[in-house]
Amino acid sequence: MEFKPLTCEDQPKVRFLVVDDSVFARKNLCKMVQAFGGEVAGEAGDGCAAITEYASTHPDIVLMDITMPKMEGIEAVEHIVRDHPEARIVMVSSVGYQDNILSALQKGARHFVQKPVKPEALYEIIRYVLNDPVAQAPATVGEVQS
Amino acid sequence: MKMELIQPFINSLDAVIAETMGCPAQIADVTMEEGNYKRTGIAALVGISGEIEGRVILDMDTVAAQQVSADLTGPASNPTEETARETVCELTNMVIGNAVTQLNNHGFKFRVHPPEIYSLDGGLQGALDTEAVVLRFETPKGAVYLNIAVRYKQRRSGEHAHVNVLCP
């Protein structure tokens, strides 16, 4: 599937931080990011590393897993948003129950997508989060689960 | 074991295989096991704790796992046994995650632990009072086994001494 390259303000490429404890999942998400015309600014394998990596790379979008060792994704969101209120974080997790989603959104995450990730769904959600005026509102929380 | 606890895992495996491998998965065999589980290929285990507790193992043929890894990460990647293990872990994560989402949305509260590679060849000691259901799924890329040993926590009270099913 072909995607129109994502844009963010006047930057040539949207920069992503990909956070997941699974190397395989990160590789898969990085492949999607590149298919969207984005650039992988950094990767992290747990919440602690994500906080450090965010501070050093200042990405446009963070794709954040929830269940991770050392520090889980929701706690990492809280830390990142507290220090960087402008952070745009999309949760990407296989565990998509309402409590988890609500907790992530309350901590400052902008959206949620459930694994396995459909590239076209992730693309639309990222466009929405980037506040592209032509984007259609993607699935709401209750519709995320397949 | 209650069917209502197993069905979400079957539904979830079916959906995840269809989405990630682009092929159907059909149940070819169902057995009950009370003894140790011996893996057939690369296996990953996920522990569950809370109102429902136990563990689920996803076991996949090594060559099939390498093929799925190559399919998902692109032709440029060179699938190795390490990437195949990563693939099985992530597939397990997705299958269990989607299943527990269904169970959680029905009111059960519990926690899912990150997947870990199940490398014992001698088998895993199960709980004294929880048999495992082993489902064999056939896919065009090879067989996938799902070994499910979960139960309601309340049921155990006073019945048996505690046995930690998560520690082989």
PDB file of N, CA and C in Angstrom, chain B residues 56-124:
ATOM      1  N   VAL B  56       0.165 -19.116  29.430  1.00  0.00           N
ATOM      2  CA  VAL B  56      -0.141 -19.575  28.079  1.00  0.00           C
ATOM      3  C   VAL B  56       1.177 -19.672  27.323  1.00  0.00           C
ATOM      4  N   ILE B  57       1.329 -20.767  26.573  1.00  0.00           N
ATOM      5  CA  ILE B  57       2.538 -20.968  25.768  1.00  0.00           C
ATOM      6  C   ILE B  57       2.138 -21.020  24.305  1.00  0.00           C
ATOM      7  N   LEU B  58       2.845 -20.251  23.494  1.00  0.00           N
ATOM      8  CA  LEU B  58       2.660 -20.350  22.043  1.00  0.00           C
ATOM      9  C   LEU B  58       3.916 -20.995  21.478  1.00  0.00           C
ATOM     10  N   ASP B  59       3.739 -22.036  20.708  1.00  0.00           N
ATOM     11  CA  ASP B  59       4.842 -22.875  20.239  1.00  0.00           C
ATOM     12  C   ASP B  59       4.730 -22.985  18.709  1.00  0.00           C
ATOM     13  N   MET B  60       5.816 -22.670  18.029  1.00  0.00           N
ATOM     14  CA  MET B  60       5.747 -22.579  16.571  1.00  0.00           C
ATOM     15  C   MET B  60       6.973 -23.215  15.944  1.00  0.00           C
ATOM     16  N   ASP B  61       6.784 -23.829  14.811  1.00  0.00           N
ATOM     17  CA  ASP B  61       7.876 -24.423  14.061  1.00  0.00           C
ATOM     18  C   ASP B  61       8.929 -23.358  13.724  1.00  0.00           C
ATOM     19  N   THR B  62      10.211 -23.689  13.888  1.00  0.00           N
ATOM     20  CA  THR B  62      11.284 -22.709  13.699  1.00  0.00           C
ATOM     21  C   THR B  62      11.298 -22.120  12.288  1.00  0.00           C
ATOM     22  N   VAL B  63      11.163 -22.971  11.302  1.00  0.00           N
ATOM     23  CA  VAL B  63      11.198 -22.498   9.904  1.00  0.00           C
ATOM     24  C   VAL B  63      10.010 -21.572   9.626  1.00  0.00           C
ATOM     25  N   ALA B  64       8.848 -21.927  10.165  1.00  0.00           N
ATOM     26  CA  ALA B  64       7.660 -21.079   9.986  1.00  0.00           C
ATOM     27  C   ALA B  64       7.879 -19.723  10.649  1.00  0.00           C
ATOM     28  N   ALA B  65       8.482 -19.727  11.840  1.00  0.00           N
ATOM     29  CA  ALA B  65       8.735 -18.470  12.547  1.00  0.00           C
ATOM     30  C   ALA B  65       9.702 -17.595  11.757  1.00  0.00           C
ATOM     31  N   GLN B  66      10.727 -18.205  11.167  1.00  0.00           N
ATOM     32  CA  GLN B  66      11.685 -17.440  10.362  1.00  0.00           C
ATOM     33  C   GLN B  66      10.996 -16.844   9.134  1.00  0.00           C
ATOM     34  N   GLN B  67      10.094 -17.610   8.574  1.00  0.00           N
ATOM     35  CA  GLN B  67       9.381 -17.131   7.389  1.00  0.00           C
ATOM     36  C   GLN B  67       8.468 -15.948   7.745  1.00  0.00           C
ATOM     37  N   VAL B  68       7.773 -16.064   8.878  1.00  0.00           N
ATOM     38  CA  VAL B  68       6.901 -14.967   9.318  1.00  0.00           C
ATOM     39  C   VAL B  68       7.738 -13.727   9.605  1.00  0.00           C
ATOM     40  N   SER B  69       8.889 -13.936  10.234  1.00  0.00           N
ATOM     41  CA  SER B  69       9.782 -12.818  10.540  1.00  0.00           C
ATOM     42  C   SER B  69      10.186 -12.095   9.263  1.00  0.00           C
ATOM     43  N   ALA B  70      10.562 -12.869   8.243  1.00  0.00           N
ATOM     44  CA  ALA B  70      10.969 -12.274   6.965  1.00  0.00           C
ATOM     45  C   ALA B  70       9.795 -11.547   6.303  1.00  0.00           C
ATOM     46  N   ASP B  71       8.616 -12.136   6.394  1.00  0.00           N
ATOM     47  CA  ASP B  71       7.425 -11.518   5.795  1.00  0.00           C
ATOM     48  C   ASP B  71       7.116 -10.168   6.436  1.00  0.00           C
ATOM     49  N   LEU B  72       7.285 -10.106   7.756  1.00  0.00           N
ATOM     50  CA  LEU B  72       6.878  -8.897   8.470  1.00  0.00           C
ATOM     51  C   LEU B  72       7.932  -7.803   8.461  1.00  0.00           C
ATOM     52  N   THR B  73       9.184  -8.190   8.436  1.00  0.00           N
ATOM     53  CA  THR B  73      10.224  -7.158   8.532  1.00  0.00           C
ATOM     54  C   THR B  73      10.841  -6.827   7.182  1.00  0.00           C
ATOM     55  N   GLY B  74      10.459  -7.539   6.156  1.00  0.00           N
ATOM     56  CA  GLY B  74      10.916  -7.183   4.821  1.00  0.00           C
ATOM     57  C   GLY B  74      11.945  -8.143   4.280  1.00  0.00           C
ATOM     58  N   PRO B  75      12.051  -8.199   2.952  1.00  0.00           N
ATOM     59  CA  PRO B  75      12.950  -9.155   2.326  1.00  0.00           C
ATOM     60  C   PRO B  75      14.430  -8.871   2.599  1.00  0.00           C
ATOM     61  N   ALA B  76      14.732  -7.614   2.982  1.00  0.00           N
ATOM     62  CA  ALA B  76      16.140  -7.272   3.220  1.00  0.00           C
ATOM     63  C   ALA B  76      16.671  -7.936   4.487  1.00  0.00           C
ATOM     64  N   SER B  77      15.772  -8.258   5.405  1.00  0.00           N
ATOM     65  CA  SER B  77      16.242  -8.840   6.667  1.00  0.00           C
ATOM     66  C   SER B  77      16.598 -10.312   6.462  1.00  0.00           C
ATOM     67  N   ASN B  78      17.577 -10.745   7.196  1.00  0.00           N
ATOM     68  CA  ASN B  78      18.033 -12.123   7.080  1.00  0.00           C
ATOM     69  C   ASN B  78      17.555 -12.878   8.318  1.00  0.00           C
ATOM     70  N   PRO B  79      16.488 -13.677   8.189  1.00  0.00           N
ATOM     71  CA  PRO B  79      15.941 -14.303   9.396  1.00  0.00           C
ATOM     72  C   PRO B  79      16.893 -15.330  10.007  1.00  0.00           C
ATOM     73  N   THR B  80      17.103 -15.186  11.282  1.00  0.00           N
ATOM     74  CA  THR B  80      17.947 -16.118  12.029  1.00  0.00           C
ATOM     75  C   THR B  80      17.091 -16.748  13.112  1.00  0.00           C
ATOM     76  N   GLU B  81      17.703 -17.637  13.879  1.00  0.00           N
ATOM     77  CA  GLU B  81      16.936 -18.222  14.982  1.00  0.00           C
ATOM     78  C   GLU B  81      16.593 -17.158  16.019  1.00  0.00           C
ATOM     79  N   GLU B  82      17.479 -16.182  16.170  1.00  0.00           N
ATOM     80  CA  GLU B  82      17.222 -15.095  17.123  1.00  0.00           C
ATOM     81  C   GLU B  82      15.996 -14.277  16.688  1.00  0.00           C
ATOM     82  N   THR B  83      15.954 -13.922  15.403  1.00  0.00           N
ATOM     83  CA  THR B  83      14.796 -13.152  14.932  1.00  0.00           C
ATOM     84  C   THR B  83      13.534 -14.007  14.987  1.00  0.00           C
ATOM     85  N   ALA B  84      13.684 -15.303  14.770  1.00  0.00           N
ATOM     86  CA  ALA B  84      12.524 -16.197  14.870  1.00  0.00           C
ATOM     87  C   ALA B  84      12.005 -16.215  16.311  1.00  0.00           C
ATOM     88  N   ARG B  85      12.907 -16.220  17.278  1.00  0.00           N
ATOM     89  CA  ARG B  85      12.493 -16.188  18.694  1.00  0.00           C
ATOM     90  C   ARG B  85      11.757 -14.878  19.004  1.00  0.00           C
ATOM     91  N   GLU B  86      12.311 -13.776  18.474  1.00  0.00           N
ATOM     92  CA  GLU B  86      11.664 -12.469  18.657  1.00  0.00           C
ATOM     93  C   GLU B  86      10.258 -12.478  18.057  1.00  0.00           C
ATOM     94  N   THR B  87      10.158 -13.098  16.901  1.00  0.00           N
ATOM     95  CA  THR B  87       8.861 -13.164  16.218  1.00  0.00           C
ATOM     96  C   THR B  87       7.846 -13.929  17.055  1.00  0.00           C
ATOM     97  N   VAL B  88       8.270 -15.068  17.564  1.00  0.00           N
ATOM     98  CA  VAL B  88       7.348 -15.888  18.366  1.00  0.00           C
ATOM     99  C   VAL B  88       6.948 -15.144  19.638  1.00  0.00           C
ATOM    100  N   CYS B  89       7.889 -14.459  20.250  1.00  0.00           N
ATOM    101  CA  CYS B  89       7.574 -13.673  21.454  1.00  0.00           C
ATOM    102  C   CYS B  89       6.528 -12.611  21.135  1.00  0.00           C
ATOM    103  N   GLU B  90       6.717 -11.919  20.023  1.00  0.00           N
ATOM    104  CA  GLU B  90       5.786 -10.835  19.688  1.00  0.00           C
ATOM    105  C   GLU B  90       4.422 -11.386  19.279  1.00  0.00           C
ATOM    106  N   LEU B  91       4.417 -12.491  18.537  1.00  0.00           N
ATOM    107  CA  LEU B  91       3.134 -13.118  18.193  1.00  0.00           C
ATOM    108  C   LEU B  91       2.404 -13.542  19.467  1.00  0.00           C
ATOM    109  N   THR B  92       3.150 -14.106  20.407  1.00  0.00           N
ATOM    110  CA  THR B  92       2.561 -14.522  21.692  1.00  0.00           C
ATOM    111  C   THR B  92       1.985 -13.315  22.423  1.00  0.00           C
ATOM    112  N   ASN B  93       2.762 -12.261  22.442  1.00  0.00           N
ATOM    113  CA  ASN B  93       2.327 -11.019  23.077  1.00  0.00           C
ATOM    114  C   ASN B  93       1.009 -10.533  22.480  1.00  0.00           C
ATOM    115  N   MET B  94       0.906 -10.597  21.160  1.00  0.00           N
ATOM    116  CA  MET B  94      -0.309 -10.116  20.485  1.00  0.00           C
ATOM    117  C   MET B  94      -1.498 -11.036  20.776  1.00  0.00           C
ATOM    118  N   VAL B  95      -1.256 -12.347  20.698  1.00  0.00           N
ATOM    119  CA  VAL B  95      -2.351 -13.306  20.921  1.00  0.00           C
ATOM    120  C   VAL B  95      -2.882 -13.176  22.350  1.00  0.00           C
ATOM    121  N   ILE B  96      -1.972 -13.170  23.310  1.00  0.00           N
ATOM    122  CA  ILE B  96      -2.407 -13.113  24.710  1.00  0.00           C
ATOM    123  C   ILE B  96      -3.005 -11.731  25.009  1.00  0.00           C
ATOM    124  N   GLY B  97      -2.379 -10.698  24.485  1.00  0.00           N
ATOM    125  CA  GLY B  97      -2.869  -9.336  24.720  1.00  0.00           C
ATOM    126  C   GLY B  97      -4.291  -9.147  24.233  1.00  0.00           C
ATOM    127  N   ASN B  98      -4.565  -9.625  23.020  1.00  0.00           N
ATOM    128  CA  ASN B  98      -5.917  -9.491  22.475  1.00  0.00           C
ATOM    129  C   ASN B  98      -6.917 -10.338  23.251  1.00  0.00           C
ATOM    130  N   ALA B  99      -6.486 -11.521  23.682  1.00  0.00           N
ATOM    131  CA  ALA B  99      -7.391 -12.392  24.441  1.00  0.00           C
ATOM    132  C   ALA B  99      -7.720 -11.801  25.808  1.00  0.00           C
ATOM    133  N   VAL B 100      -6.702 -11.319  26.492  1.00  0.00           N
ATOM    134  CA  VAL B 100      -6.972 -10.781  27.832  1.00  0.00           C
ATOM    135  C   VAL B 100      -7.754  -9.474  27.748  1.00  0.00           C
ATOM    136  N   THR B 101      -7.627  -8.787  26.624  1.00  0.00           N
ATOM    137  CA  THR B 101      -8.444  -7.587  26.429  1.00  0.00           C
ATOM    138  C   THR B 101      -9.922  -7.971  26.432  1.00  0.00           C
ATOM    139  N   GLN B 102     -10.239  -9.064  25.729  1.00  0.00           N
ATOM    140  CA  GLN B 102     -11.632  -9.531  25.698  1.00  0.00           C
ATOM    141  C   GLN B 102     -12.086  -9.937  27.099  1.00  0.00           C
ATOM    142  N   LEU B 103     -11.239 -10.674  27.805  1.00  0.00           N
ATOM    143  CA  LEU B 103     -11.599 -11.129  29.152  1.00  0.00           C
ATOM    144  C   LEU B 103     -11.730  -9.946  30.113  1.00  0.00           C
ATOM    145  N   ASN B 104     -10.808  -9.007  29.978  1.00  0.00           N
ATOM    146  CA  ASN B 104     -10.848  -7.851  30.865  1.00  0.00           C
ATOM    147  C   ASN B 104     -12.092  -7.009  30.630  1.00  0.00           C
ATOM    148  N   ASN B 105     -12.456  -6.891  29.364  1.00  0.00           N
ATOM    149  CA  ASN B 105     -13.660  -6.108  29.061  1.00  0.00           C
ATOM    150  C   ASN B 105     -14.931  -6.808  29.542  1.00  0.00           C
ATOM    151  N   HIS B 106     -14.810  -8.100  29.918  1.00  0.00           N
ATOM    152  CA  HIS B 106     -15.937  -8.807  30.524  1.00  0.00           C
ATOM    153  C   HIS B 106     -15.881  -8.729  32.054  1.00  0.00           C
ATOM    154  N   GLY B 107     -14.983  -7.931  32.561  1.00  0.00           N
ATOM    155  CA  GLY B 107     -14.987  -7.662  33.996  1.00  0.00           C
ATOM    156  C   GLY B 107     -13.902  -8.333  34.809  1.00  0.00           C
ATOM    157  N   PHE B 108     -13.055  -9.156  34.186  1.00  0.00           N
ATOM    158  CA  PHE B 108     -11.988  -9.814  34.936  1.00  0.00           C
ATOM    159  C   PHE B 108     -10.773  -8.890  35.001  1.00  0.00           C
ATOM    160  N   LYS B 109     -10.238  -8.748  36.204  1.00  0.00           N
ATOM    161  CA  LYS B 109      -9.082  -7.872  36.377  1.00  0.00           C
ATOM    162  C   LYS B 109      -7.838  -8.722  36.606  1.00  0.00           C
ATOM    163  N   PHE B 110      -6.854  -8.530  35.771  1.00  0.00           N
ATOM    164  CA  PHE B 110      -5.602  -9.260  35.964  1.00  0.00           C
ATOM    165  C   PHE B 110      -4.485  -8.593  35.181  1.00  0.00           C
ATOM    166  N   ARG B 111      -3.290  -9.086  35.400  1.00  0.00           N
ATOM    167  CA  ARG B 111      -2.111  -8.477  34.801  1.00  0.00           C
ATOM    168  C   ARG B 111      -1.424  -9.499  33.898  1.00  0.00           C
ATOM    169  N   VAL B 112      -0.910  -9.006  32.785  1.00  0.00           N
ATOM    170  CA  VAL B 112      -0.176  -9.855  31.850  1.00  0.00           C
ATOM    171  C   VAL B 112       1.302  -9.514  31.948  1.00  0.00           C
ATOM    172  N   HIS B 113       2.127 -10.518  32.036  1.00  0.00           N
ATOM    173  CA  HIS B 113       3.560 -10.288  32.158  1.00  0.00           C
ATOM    174  C   HIS B 113       4.215 -10.375  30.778  1.00  0.00           C
ATOM    175  N   PRO B 114       5.346  -9.712  30.583  1.00  0.00           N
ATOM    176  CA  PRO B 114       5.992  -9.759  29.267  1.00  0.00           C
ATOM    177  C   PRO B 114       6.340 -11.196  28.880  1.00  0.00           C
ATOM    178  N   PRO B 115       6.288 -11.497  27.577  1.00  0.00           N
ATOM    179  CA  PRO B 115       6.600 -12.869  27.143  1.00  0.00           C
ATOM    180  C   PRO B 115       8.070 -13.208  27.355  1.00  0.00           C
ATOM    181  N   GLU B 116       8.304 -14.466  27.642  1.00  0.00           N
ATOM    182  CA  GLU B 116       9.688 -14.924  27.759  1.00  0.00           C
ATOM    183  C   GLU B 116       9.830 -16.224  26.977  1.00  0.00           C
ATOM    184  N   ILE B 117      11.015 -16.408  26.427  1.00  0.00           N
ATOM    185  CA  ILE B 117      11.252 -17.622  25.649  1.00  0.00           C
ATOM    186  C   ILE B 117      11.233 -18.826  26.575  1.00  0.00           C
ATOM    187  N   TYR B 118      10.501 -19.831  26.165  1.00  0.00           N
ATOM    188  CA  TYR B 118      10.370 -21.060  26.941  1.00  0.00           C
ATOM    189  C   TYR B 118      11.317 -22.070  26.310  1.00  0.00           C
ATOM    190  N   SER B 119      12.459 -22.246  26.952  1.00  0.00           N
ATOM    191  CA  SER B 119      13.519 -23.016  26.303  1.00  0.00           C
ATOM    192  C   SER B 119      13.737 -24.409  26.893  1.00  0.00           C
ATOM    193  N   LEU B 120      12.939 -24.754  27.903  1.00  0.00           N
ATOM    194  CA  LEU B 120      13.143 -26.074  28.510  1.00  0.00           C
ATOM    195  C   LEU B 120      12.751 -27.188  27.538  1.00  0.00           C
ATOM    196  N   ASP B 121      13.612 -28.166  27.417  1.00  0.00           N
ATOM    197  CA  ASP B 121      13.260 -29.324  26.590  1.00  0.00           C
ATOM    198  C   ASP B 121      12.590 -30.403  27.420  1.00  0.00           C
ATOM    199  N   GLY B 122      12.804 -30.327  28.720  1.00  0.00           N
ATOM    200  CA  GLY B 122      12.261 -31.365  29.597  1.00  0.00           C
ATOM    201  C   GLY B 122      10.830 -31.140  30.018  1.00  0.00           C
ATOM    202  N   GLY B 123      10.259 -29.999  29.625  1.00  0.00           N
ATOM    203  CA  GLY B 123       8.865 -29.746  29.957  1.00  0.00           C
ATOM    204  C   GLY B 123       8.703 -28.815  31.138  1.00  0.00           C
ATOM    205  N   LEU B 124       7.476 -28.344  31.307  1.00  0.00           N
ATOM    206  CA  LEU B 124       7.145 -27.387  32.351  1.00  0.00           C
ATOM    207  C   LEU B 124       6.179 -28.028  33.331  1.00  0.00           C
TER     208      LEU B 124
END
